[in-house]
Coordinates of C-alpha atoms in Angstrom, one line a residue:
X1 CA -20.5 -7.1 -30.0
X2 CA -19.0 -7.0 -33.5
X3 CA -22.0 -5.0 -34.6
X4 CA -21.5 -2.5 -31.8
X5 CA -17.8 -2.1 -32.7
X6 CA -18.4 -1.7 -36.4
X7 CA -21.2 0.7 -35.7
X8 CA -19.0 2.9 -33.5
X9 CA -16.2 2.8 -36.1
X10 CA -18.5 3.6 -39.0
X11 CA -20.1 6.5 -37.1
X12 CA -16.7 7.9 -36.3
X13 CA -15.6 7.6 -39.9
X14 CA -18.7 9.4 -41.1
X15 CA -18.2 12.3 -38.6
X16 CA -14.4 12.7 -39.0
X17 CA -14.9 15.3 -41.8
X18 CA -16.7 17.5 -39.3
X19 CA -13.8 17.5 -36.9
X20 CA -11.0 20.1 -37.0
X21 CA -7.9 17.8 -37.1
X22 CA -5.5 20.2 -38.8
X23 CA -1.9 20.7 -37.8
X24 CA -1.2 24.4 -37.1
X25 CA 2.5 24.3 -36.3
X26 CA 5.4 24.7 -38.7
X27 CA 7.9 22.2 -37.4
X28 CA 6.1 19.5 -35.2
X29 CA 8.9 16.9 -35.6
X30 CA 11.6 19.4 -34.6
X31 CA 9.6 20.3 -31.5
X32 CA 9.0 16.6 -30.7
X33 CA 12.8 16.1 -31.0
X34 CA 13.4 18.9 -28.5
X35 CA 10.9 17.5 -26.1
X36 CA 12.4 14.0 -26.4
X37 CA 15.9 15.5 -25.7
X38 CA 14.5 17.1 -22.6
X39 CA 13.1 13.9 -21.4
X40 CA 16.3 12.0 -22.1
X41 CA 18.6 14.6 -20.5
X42 CA 16.6 16.1 -17.7
X43 CA 18.0 19.3 -16.0
X44 CA 17.8 18.3 -12.4
X45 CA 19.8 21.3 -11.2
X46 CA 17.4 23.7 -12.8
X47 CA 14.5 22.7 -10.5
X48 CA 13.6 25.1 -7.7
X49 CA 12.1 23.5 -4.6
X50 CA 10.7 20.4 -6.4
X51 CA 10.1 18.6 -3.1
X52 CA 7.8 21.3 -1.9
X53 CA 5.6 20.8 -5.0
X54 CA 5.8 17.0 -4.6
X55 CA 4.8 17.2 -1.0
X56 CA 1.9 19.4 -1.7
X57 CA 0.8 17.1 -4.5
X58 CA 0.8 14.1 -2.2
X59 CA -0.9 16.0 0.6
X60 CA -3.7 17.2 -1.6
X61 CA -4.3 13.7 -3.0
X62 CA -4.2 12.1 0.4
X63 CA -6.5 14.4 2.2
X64 CA -8.8 14.8 -0.8
X65 CA -9.2 11.1 -1.1
X66 CA -9.7 10.7 2.7
X67 CA -12.4 13.4 2.6
X68 CA -14.0 11.6 -0.3
X69 CA -14.1 8.4 1.7
X70 CA -15.6 10.1 4.7
X71 CA -18.3 11.7 2.6
X72 CA -18.9 8.7 0.3
X73 CA -19.0 5.8 2.7
X74 CA -22.3 6.8 4.4
X75 CA -23.8 7.5 1.0
X76 CA -22.9 4.0 -0.2
X77 CA -25.1 2.5 2.6
X78 CA -28.1 4.5 1.2
X79 CA -27.1 4.2 -2.5
X80 CA -29.3 1.2 -3.4
X81 CA -32.3 2.4 -1.5
X82 CA -32.4 6.1 -2.4
X83 CA -33.0 7.4 -5.9
X84 CA -32.1 10.9 -4.6
X85 CA -28.7 9.7 -3.4
X86 CA -28.0 8.0 -6.7
X87 CA -29.0 11.1 -8.6
X88 CA -26.8 13.4 -6.5
X89 CA -23.8 11.1 -6.7
X90 CA -24.2 10.8 -10.5
X91 CA -24.3 14.6 -10.7
X92 CA -21.2 15.4 -8.6
X93 CA -19.0 12.7 -10.2
X94 CA -20.1 13.8 -13.7
X95 CA -18.2 17.1 -13.3
X96 CA -14.5 16.9 -13.5
X97 CA -12.2 17.8 -10.6
X98 CA -10.7 20.8 -12.5
X99 CA -14.2 22.3 -13.1
X100 CA -14.9 21.9 -9.4
X101 CA -11.6 23.7 -8.7
X102 CA -12.6 26.5 -11.0
X103 CA -15.8 26.8 -9.1
X104 CA -14.2 26.9 -5.7
X105 CA -11.5 29.3 -6.8
X106 CA -14.0 32.0 -6.9
X107 CA -14.7 31.7 -3.1
X108 CA -11.6 30.1 -1.5
X109 CA -8.9 31.5 -3.9
X110 CA -5.6 29.6 -4.6
X111 CA -5.7 27.7 -1.4
X112 CA -5.6 24.1 -0.2
X113 CA -9.3 24.3 0.6
X114 CA -10.0 24.7 -3.1
X115 CA -7.9 21.7 -4.0
X116 CA -9.4 19.5 -1.3
X117 CA -13.0 20.4 -2.1
X118 CA -12.3 19.8 -5.8
X119 CA -11.2 16.3 -5.1
X120 CA -13.5 15.4 -2.2
X121 CA -16.8 16.2 -3.8
X122 CA -16.6 14.2 -7.1
X123 CA -14.7 11.4 -5.2
X124 CA -17.6 11.2 -2.7
X125 CA -19.9 10.4 -5.6
X126 CA -17.5 7.9 -7.0
X127 CA -16.8 6.2 -3.7
X128 CA -20.6 6.0 -3.0
X129 CA -21.3 4.2 -6.2
X130 CA -18.3 1.8 -6.2
X131 CA -18.5 1.0 -2.5
X132 CA -22.2 0.2 -2.9
X133 CA -21.5 -2.1 -5.9
X134 CA -18.8 -3.9 -3.8
X135 CA -21.1 -4.3 -0.9
X136 CA -23.9 -5.6 -3.1
X137 CA -21.6 -8.4 -4.4
X138 CA -20.9 -9.8 -1.0
X139 CA -22.5 -13.3 -0.3
X140 CA -25.9 -13.2 1.3
X141 CA -25.4 -16.3 3.5
X142 CA -23.6 -14.5 6.4
X143 CA -26.4 -11.9 6.5
X144 CA -29.1 -14.5 6.5
X145 CA -27.3 -16.3 9.4
X146 CA -27.7 -13.4 11.7
X147 CA -30.5 -13.5 14.4
X148 CA -33.9 -12.4 13.3
X149 CA -34.5 -8.7 13.8
X150 CA -30.9 -7.7 13.3
X151 CA -30.7 -4.1 12.1
X152 CA -29.1 -2.7 9.0
X153 CA -26.1 -1.5 11.0
X154 CA -25.5 -4.9 12.5
X155 CA -25.8 -6.7 9.2
X156 CA -23.2 -4.2 7.7
X157 CA -20.7 -4.4 10.6
X158 CA -20.8 -8.2 11.2
X159 CA -21.7 -9.7 7.8
X160 CA -20.9 -7.3 4.9
X161 CA -17.9 -5.2 5.9
X162 CA -15.5 -8.1 6.8
X163 CA -16.2 -9.8 3.5
X164 CA -15.8 -6.6 1.4
X165 CA -12.9 -5.0 3.3
X166 CA -10.1 -6.2 1.0
X167 CA -12.0 -5.0 -2.1
X168 CA -12.9 -1.7 -0.4
X169 CA -9.2 -1.1 0.6
X170 CA -8.0 -2.1 -2.9
X171 CA -10.3 0.4 -4.6
X172 CA -9.4 3.1 -2.1
X173 CA -5.7 2.6 -2.9
X174 CA -6.4 2.8 -6.6
X175 CA -8.5 6.0 -6.1
X176 CA -5.6 7.5 -4.2
X177 CA -3.4 6.9 -7.2
X178 CA -6.0 8.7 -9.4
X179 CA -6.0 11.5 -6.8
X180 CA -2.2 11.9 -7.3
X181 CA -2.8 12.5 -11.0
X182 CA -5.7 14.8 -10.3
X183 CA -3.6 16.7 -7.8
X184 CA -0.9 17.2 -10.4
X185 CA -3.6 18.5 -12.9
X186 CA -4.8 21.1 -10.4
X187 CA -1.6 23.0 -11.1
X188 CA -3.1 23.8 -14.5
X189 CA -5.6 26.2 -12.8
X190 CA -2.9 27.8 -10.7
X191 CA -2.6 25.7 -7.6
X192 CA 1.1 25.2 -6.8
X193 CA 1.3 21.4 -7.2
X194 CA 3.7 19.6 -9.5
X195 CA 1.5 20.4 -12.5
X196 CA 1.9 24.1 -12.1
X197 CA 5.7 23.9 -12.5
X198 CA 5.3 21.3 -15.3
X199 CA 2.9 23.5 -17.4
X200 CA 5.1 26.6 -16.9
X201 CA 8.3 24.7 -18.0
X202 CA 6.6 23.3 -21.1
X203 CA 4.9 26.6 -22.1
X204 CA 8.2 28.5 -21.8
X205 CA 10.1 25.8 -23.9
X206 CA 12.3 24.7 -21.0
X207 CA 12.0 21.1 -22.0
X208 CA 15.0 19.8 -20.0
X209 CA 13.5 21.2 -16.8
X210 CA 10.1 19.8 -17.9
X211 CA 11.7 16.4 -18.4
X212 CA 13.1 16.4 -14.9
X213 CA 9.6 17.2 -13.5
X214 CA 8.0 14.4 -15.6
X215 CA 10.6 11.9 -14.3
X216 CA 9.7 13.1 -10.7
X217 CA 6.0 12.5 -11.4
X218 CA 6.7 9.0 -12.8
X219 CA 9.0 8.1 -9.9
X220 CA 6.2 9.3 -7.6
X221 CA 3.7 6.9 -9.2
X222 CA 6.1 3.9 -9.5
X223 CA 7.3 4.2 -5.9
X224 CA 3.8 4.5 -4.4
X225 CA 3.8 0.9 -3.0
X226 CA 6.8 1.9 -0.8
X227 CA 6.1 5.4 0.4
X228 CA 2.3 4.8 0.4
X229 CA 2.5 1.8 2.7
X230 CA -0.5 1.7 5.1
X231 CA 1.9 2.0 8.1
X232 CA 3.2 5.4 6.8
X233 CA -0.3 6.9 6.1
X234 CA -0.7 8.5 9.5
X235 CA 2.7 10.2 9.2
X236 CA 1.8 11.4 5.7
X237 CA -1.5 12.7 7.0
X238 CA 0.2 14.7 9.8
X239 CA 2.8 16.1 7.5
X240 CA 0.2 16.9 4.9
X241 CA -1.6 19.2 7.3
X242 CA 1.5 21.3 7.7
X243 CA 2.1 21.4 3.9
X244 CA -1.5 22.4 3.1
X245 CA -1.5 25.6 5.1
X246 CA -2.1 28.5 5.4
X247 CA -5.9 28.1 5.3
X248 CA -8.0 30.9 3.9
X249 CA -10.4 33.0 5.9
X250 CA -13.9 32.0 4.5
X251 CA -16.4 34.8 4.3
X252 CA -19.7 33.2 5.0
X253 CA -21.7 36.1 3.4
X254 CA -19.6 35.9 0.2
X255 CA -20.0 32.2 0.0
X256 CA -23.7 32.4 0.4
X257 CA -24.0 35.1 -2.2
X258 CA -22.0 33.1 -4.7
X259 CA -24.1 30.0 -4.1
X260 CA -27.5 31.7 -4.0
X261 CA -27.0 34.5 -6.5
X262 CA -23.8 34.6 -8.6
X263 CA -24.2 31.2 -10.3
X264 CA -27.8 31.7 -11.2
X265 CA -29.2 34.0 -14.0
X266 CA -30.7 37.2 -12.5
X267 CA -33.8 36.7 -14.6
X268 CA -34.4 33.3 -13.0
X269 CA -34.1 34.7 -9.5
X270 CA -36.8 37.3 -10.1
X271 CA -39.0 35.0 -12.1
X272 CA -38.6 37.0 -15.4
X273 CA -39.1 34.2 -17.9
X274 CA -38.9 36.4 -20.9
X275 CA -35.6 37.7 -19.6
X276 CA -34.5 34.1 -19.0
X277 CA -35.1 33.2 -22.7
X278 CA -33.1 36.3 -23.7
X279 CA -30.3 35.2 -21.4
X280 CA -30.3 31.7 -22.9
X281 CA -30.0 33.3 -26.4
X282 CA -26.7 35.0 -25.3
X283 CA -25.1 31.8 -24.1
X284 CA -22.1 31.4 -26.5
X285 CA -22.0 28.7 -29.2
X286 CA -23.9 26.1 -27.2
X287 CA -24.7 23.9 -30.1
X288 CA -21.2 23.7 -31.6
X289 CA -19.7 23.2 -28.1
X290 CA -22.0 20.3 -27.4
X291 CA -21.3 18.9 -30.8
X292 CA -17.6 19.1 -30.5
X293 CA -17.7 17.5 -27.0
X294 CA -19.8 14.6 -28.2
X295 CA -17.7 14.2 -31.4
X296 CA -14.5 14.2 -29.5
X297 CA -15.9 11.7 -27.0
X298 CA -16.9 9.4 -29.9
X299 CA -13.5 9.8 -31.6
X300 CA -11.7 9.3 -28.4
X301 CA -13.6 6.1 -27.6
X302 CA -13.0 4.6 -31.1
X303 CA -9.4 5.7 -30.9
X304 CA -9.1 3.9 -27.5
X305 CA -10.6 0.8 -29.0
X306 CA -8.1 0.7 -31.9
X307 CA -5.1 1.5 -29.6
X308 CA -6.1 -1.2 -27.2
X309 CA -6.4 -3.8 -30.0
X310 CA -3.0 -2.9 -31.3
X311 CA -1.2 -2.6 -27.9
X312 CA -2.4 -5.4 -25.7
X313 CA -0.5 -8.2 -27.5
X314 CA 2.7 -6.3 -26.8
X315 CA 2.4 -7.0 -23.0
X316 CA 0.9 -10.5 -23.2
X317 CA 2.9 -13.6 -22.3
X318 CA 1.5 -15.3 -25.5
X319 CA 3.5 -13.1 -27.8
X320 CA 7.1 -12.0 -28.3
X321 CA 9.9 -12.6 -25.8
X322 CA 10.8 -11.2 -22.4
X323 CA 12.5 -8.1 -23.8
X324 CA 9.6 -7.2 -26.1
X325 CA 7.0 -7.8 -23.3
X326 CA 9.0 -5.7 -20.9
X327 CA 9.1 -2.9 -23.5
X328 CA 5.4 -3.3 -24.1
X329 CA 4.6 -3.1 -20.4
X330 CA 6.8 0.1 -20.2
X331 CA 4.9 1.8 -23.0
X332 CA 1.5 0.9 -21.4
X333 CA 2.5 2.1 -18.0
X334 CA 3.9 5.4 -19.4
X335 CA 0.7 6.1 -21.4
X336 CA -1.8 5.1 -18.7
X337 CA 0.1 6.9 -15.9
X338 CA 0.1 10.2 -17.8
X339 CA -3.2 12.1 -17.5
X340 CA -5.0 13.0 -20.7
X341 CA -4.8 16.7 -20.0
X342 CA -1.0 16.5 -19.7
X343 CA -0.7 14.4 -22.9
X344 CA -3.0 16.8 -24.7
X345 CA -1.0 19.8 -23.6
X346 CA 2.2 18.2 -25.0
X347 CA 0.4 17.4 -28.3
X348 CA -1.0 20.9 -28.4
X349 CA 2.6 22.3 -28.3
X350 CA 3.5 19.9 -31.1
X351 CA 0.5 20.2 -33.4
X352 CA -1.3 23.5 -32.6
X353 CA -4.9 24.1 -31.4
X354 CA -7.4 21.7 -32.9
X355 CA -9.2 18.5 -31.9
X356 CA -6.2 16.4 -33.0
X357 CA -4.1 16.8 -29.8
X358 CA -7.2 16.0 -27.7
X359 CA -8.1 13.0 -29.8
X360 CA -4.6 11.6 -29.6
X361 CA -4.4 12.1 -25.8
X362 CA -7.8 10.4 -25.2
X363 CA -7.1 7.5 -27.5
X364 CA -3.5 6.8 -26.2
X365 CA -4.3 7.1 -22.4
X366 CA -7.5 5.1 -22.4
X367 CA -6.4 2.7 -25.0
X368 CA -3.3 1.9 -23.0
X369 CA -5.3 1.4 -19.8
X370 CA -7.7 -1.0 -21.5
X371 CA -4.8 -2.8 -23.2
X372 CA -3.0 -3.3 -19.8
X373 CA -6.1 -4.9 -18.3
X374 CA -6.9 -7.0 -21.4
X375 CA -3.3 -8.3 -21.5
X376 CA -3.6 -9.3 -17.9
X377 CA -6.9 -11.1 -18.6
X378 CA -5.3 -12.9 -21.7
X379 CA -2.3 -14.1 -19.5
X380 CA -4.8 -16.1 -17.5
X381 CA -6.0 -18.0 -20.6
X382 CA -4.4 -21.3 -21.6
X383 CA -4.6 -21.9 -25.4
X384 CA -6.2 -25.1 -26.4
X385 CA -4.8 -25.4 -29.9
X386 CA -1.0 -25.9 -29.8
X387 CA 1.1 -25.4 -32.9
X388 CA -0.6 -22.2 -34.1
X389 CA 1.4 -19.3 -35.3
X390 CA 1.3 -16.1 -33.3
X391 CA -1.2 -14.5 -35.7
X392 CA -3.4 -17.6 -35.6
X393 CA -3.3 -17.8 -31.8
X394 CA -4.3 -14.1 -31.7
X395 CA -7.1 -14.5 -34.3
X396 CA -8.6 -17.8 -33.4
X397 CA -8.0 -18.3 -29.7
X398 CA -7.3 -15.2 -27.7
X399 CA -9.0 -12.3 -29.4
X400 CA -12.5 -14.0 -29.5
X401 CA -12.2 -14.7 -25.7
X402 CA -10.9 -11.3 -24.6
X403 CA -12.9 -9.1 -26.9
X404 CA -16.1 -9.1 -24.8
X405 CA -14.1 -7.8 -21.9
X406 CA -12.3 -5.3 -24.0
X407 CA -15.5 -3.9 -25.3
X408 CA -17.0 -3.8 -21.8
X409 CA -14.0 -1.9 -20.5
X410 CA -14.4 0.6 -23.4
X411 CA -18.0 1.2 -22.4
X412 CA -17.1 1.5 -18.8
X413 CA -14.5 4.2 -19.7
X414 CA -17.0 6.1 -22.0
X415 CA -18.2 8.3 -19.1
X416 CA -14.5 9.0 -18.1
X417 CA -13.6 9.8 -21.7
X418 CA -16.5 12.3 -22.0
X419 CA -15.5 14.0 -18.7
X420 CA -12.0 14.4 -20.0
X421 CA -13.2 15.6 -23.3
X422 CA -14.9 18.5 -21.6
X423 CA -11.8 19.6 -19.6
X424 CA -9.6 19.5 -22.7
X425 CA -11.4 22.7 -23.7
X426 CA -9.3 24.4 -21.1
X427 CA -6.4 24.0 -23.6
X428 CA -8.2 25.9 -26.3
X429 CA -10.2 23.0 -27.9
X430 CA -13.7 24.3 -28.7
X431 CA -15.6 21.9 -26.4
X432 CA -17.8 22.8 -23.5
X433 CA -14.8 23.2 -21.3
X434 CA -13.5 26.1 -23.4
X435 CA -16.6 28.1 -22.7
X436 CA -16.8 27.1 -19.1
X437 CA -13.3 28.4 -18.4
X438 CA -14.1 31.5 -20.5
X439 CA -17.1 32.1 -18.3
X440 CA -15.0 31.9 -15.1
X441 CA -12.3 34.2 -16.7
X442 CA -14.8 36.9 -17.5
X443 CA -16.7 36.4 -14.2
X444 CA -19.8 35.2 -16.0
X445 CA -20.5 32.6 -13.3
X446 CA -24.1 32.0 -14.3
X447 CA -23.1 31.0 -17.8
X448 CA -20.2 28.9 -16.5
X449 CA -22.5 27.1 -14.1
X450 CA -25.1 26.5 -16.7
X451 CA -22.6 24.9 -19.0
X452 CA -21.4 22.8 -16.1
X453 CA -25.0 21.5 -15.7
X454 CA -25.0 20.7 -19.5
X455 CA -21.7 18.8 -19.1
X456 CA -23.1 16.8 -16.2
X457 CA -26.2 15.9 -18.1
X458 CA -24.2 14.7 -21.1
X459 CA -22.0 12.5 -18.9
X460 CA -25.0 11.0 -17.1
X461 CA -26.7 10.3 -20.5
X462 CA -23.5 8.7 -21.9
X463 CA -23.0 6.6 -18.8
X464 CA -26.6 5.3 -19.0
X465 CA -26.2 4.4 -22.7
X466 CA -22.9 2.6 -22.1
X467 CA -24.5 0.5 -19.3
X468 CA -27.1 -0.7 -21.8
X469 CA -24.5 -1.5 -24.5
X470 CA -21.7 -3.2 -22.6
X471 CA -21.6 -7.0 -22.5
X472 CA -23.0 -8.2 -19.1
X473 CA -21.0 -11.4 -19.0
X474 CA -17.6 -9.7 -19.3
X475 CA -15.2 -9.8 -16.3
X476 CA -15.1 -6.2 -14.9
X477 CA -13.8 -6.7 -11.3
X478 CA -10.7 -4.5 -11.8
X479 CA -10.9 -1.1 -10.0
X480 CA -9.1 0.6 -12.9
X481 CA -12.2 0.5 -15.1
X482 CA -14.4 2.5 -12.7

């Protein structure tokens, strides 16, 4: 484990000189002060119809998550037995929700159908994988006790589902919270969720209004246990249908043409292989884009490791006092609740266009999430050597026991970090996402779709590598790591 960590850090140090980490703004500290002032003194009166944006954000997240469950649950039952199902699920979850939104925007426009499809399709792949893993972990004794000849459906209904129900429900609730953050981010591609108003306020320098919108977002996440109670879900679903309208008129011929022609190179459709090689030669900056994506993913992973090592003691009961632990918990909740794209957008305004804002966003968000889980794991440990100083307790008792889990969490998050690395290109960072968005902007759908395939292949490869590297004995039963 130490060898893995040192190898990652050494590789990141060797490659840092190849990353553009320059600061391109004249007064970043002054800009940070203005943003902090906006967060401290939010302009509530300047908000126009904030509850409509909040309602749409919740409706998209709720119905998108539900659609993902409906699509993913049957796939989970076939996941372990079908290589085709596993490959399809790996592909759809490897592409970020925002890229799916850019794809569906070309057919459904700025409509709720675009938002729901952008969430439902990748979530179906995620639900299929996680539900299958949960079902595989159920005890075998109840299944073996059923009468001989019991079918697969009977074993599932009577032996597996009752035992796995609480875990399935817990993960679904967590995925809905992820859906809320994803629904906010859909505003960055023009859908009128909370993120649309937030990006507009930040981009125009209206930081006091942006502060009010950010507080609304954090209050939405914090109050989720109350307004998201299972008894209120039916009412939210009914109200969400009303908020999602009007629905677009889908032109079947246009949809079929987009799927069968527009996203494929013309040379491929007619079998012109020489023309296909010429088309590949015109694909913009593929090597540097892949290199920047992988480099930023590596730097983000190493940064998350260092941030987690620094921050988890702040929230652990073994260190500090009640006030410092409360402050540490607050910092971790703030960082892990703020999506990477939103953090990167703020850092972009502060520092200018380079890999630095994206690196900071990836490291802080994922490092805080890992630190939160590691601190919770450390709180369950009872030290066996009383009388040690805080530094001694950290070095000799706690860190050796939590580090395998910390490293495993990092490897679990590697796929997520690379997915986020790609979408950060939408902010001007020269990763694959930059050229994907450019392809959609210039109606070069074949180029954009080809780059999406490259992005998916990279994510699948990194996920396979991380599965081989992560410690197998580490406790990873928390849904936040998936």
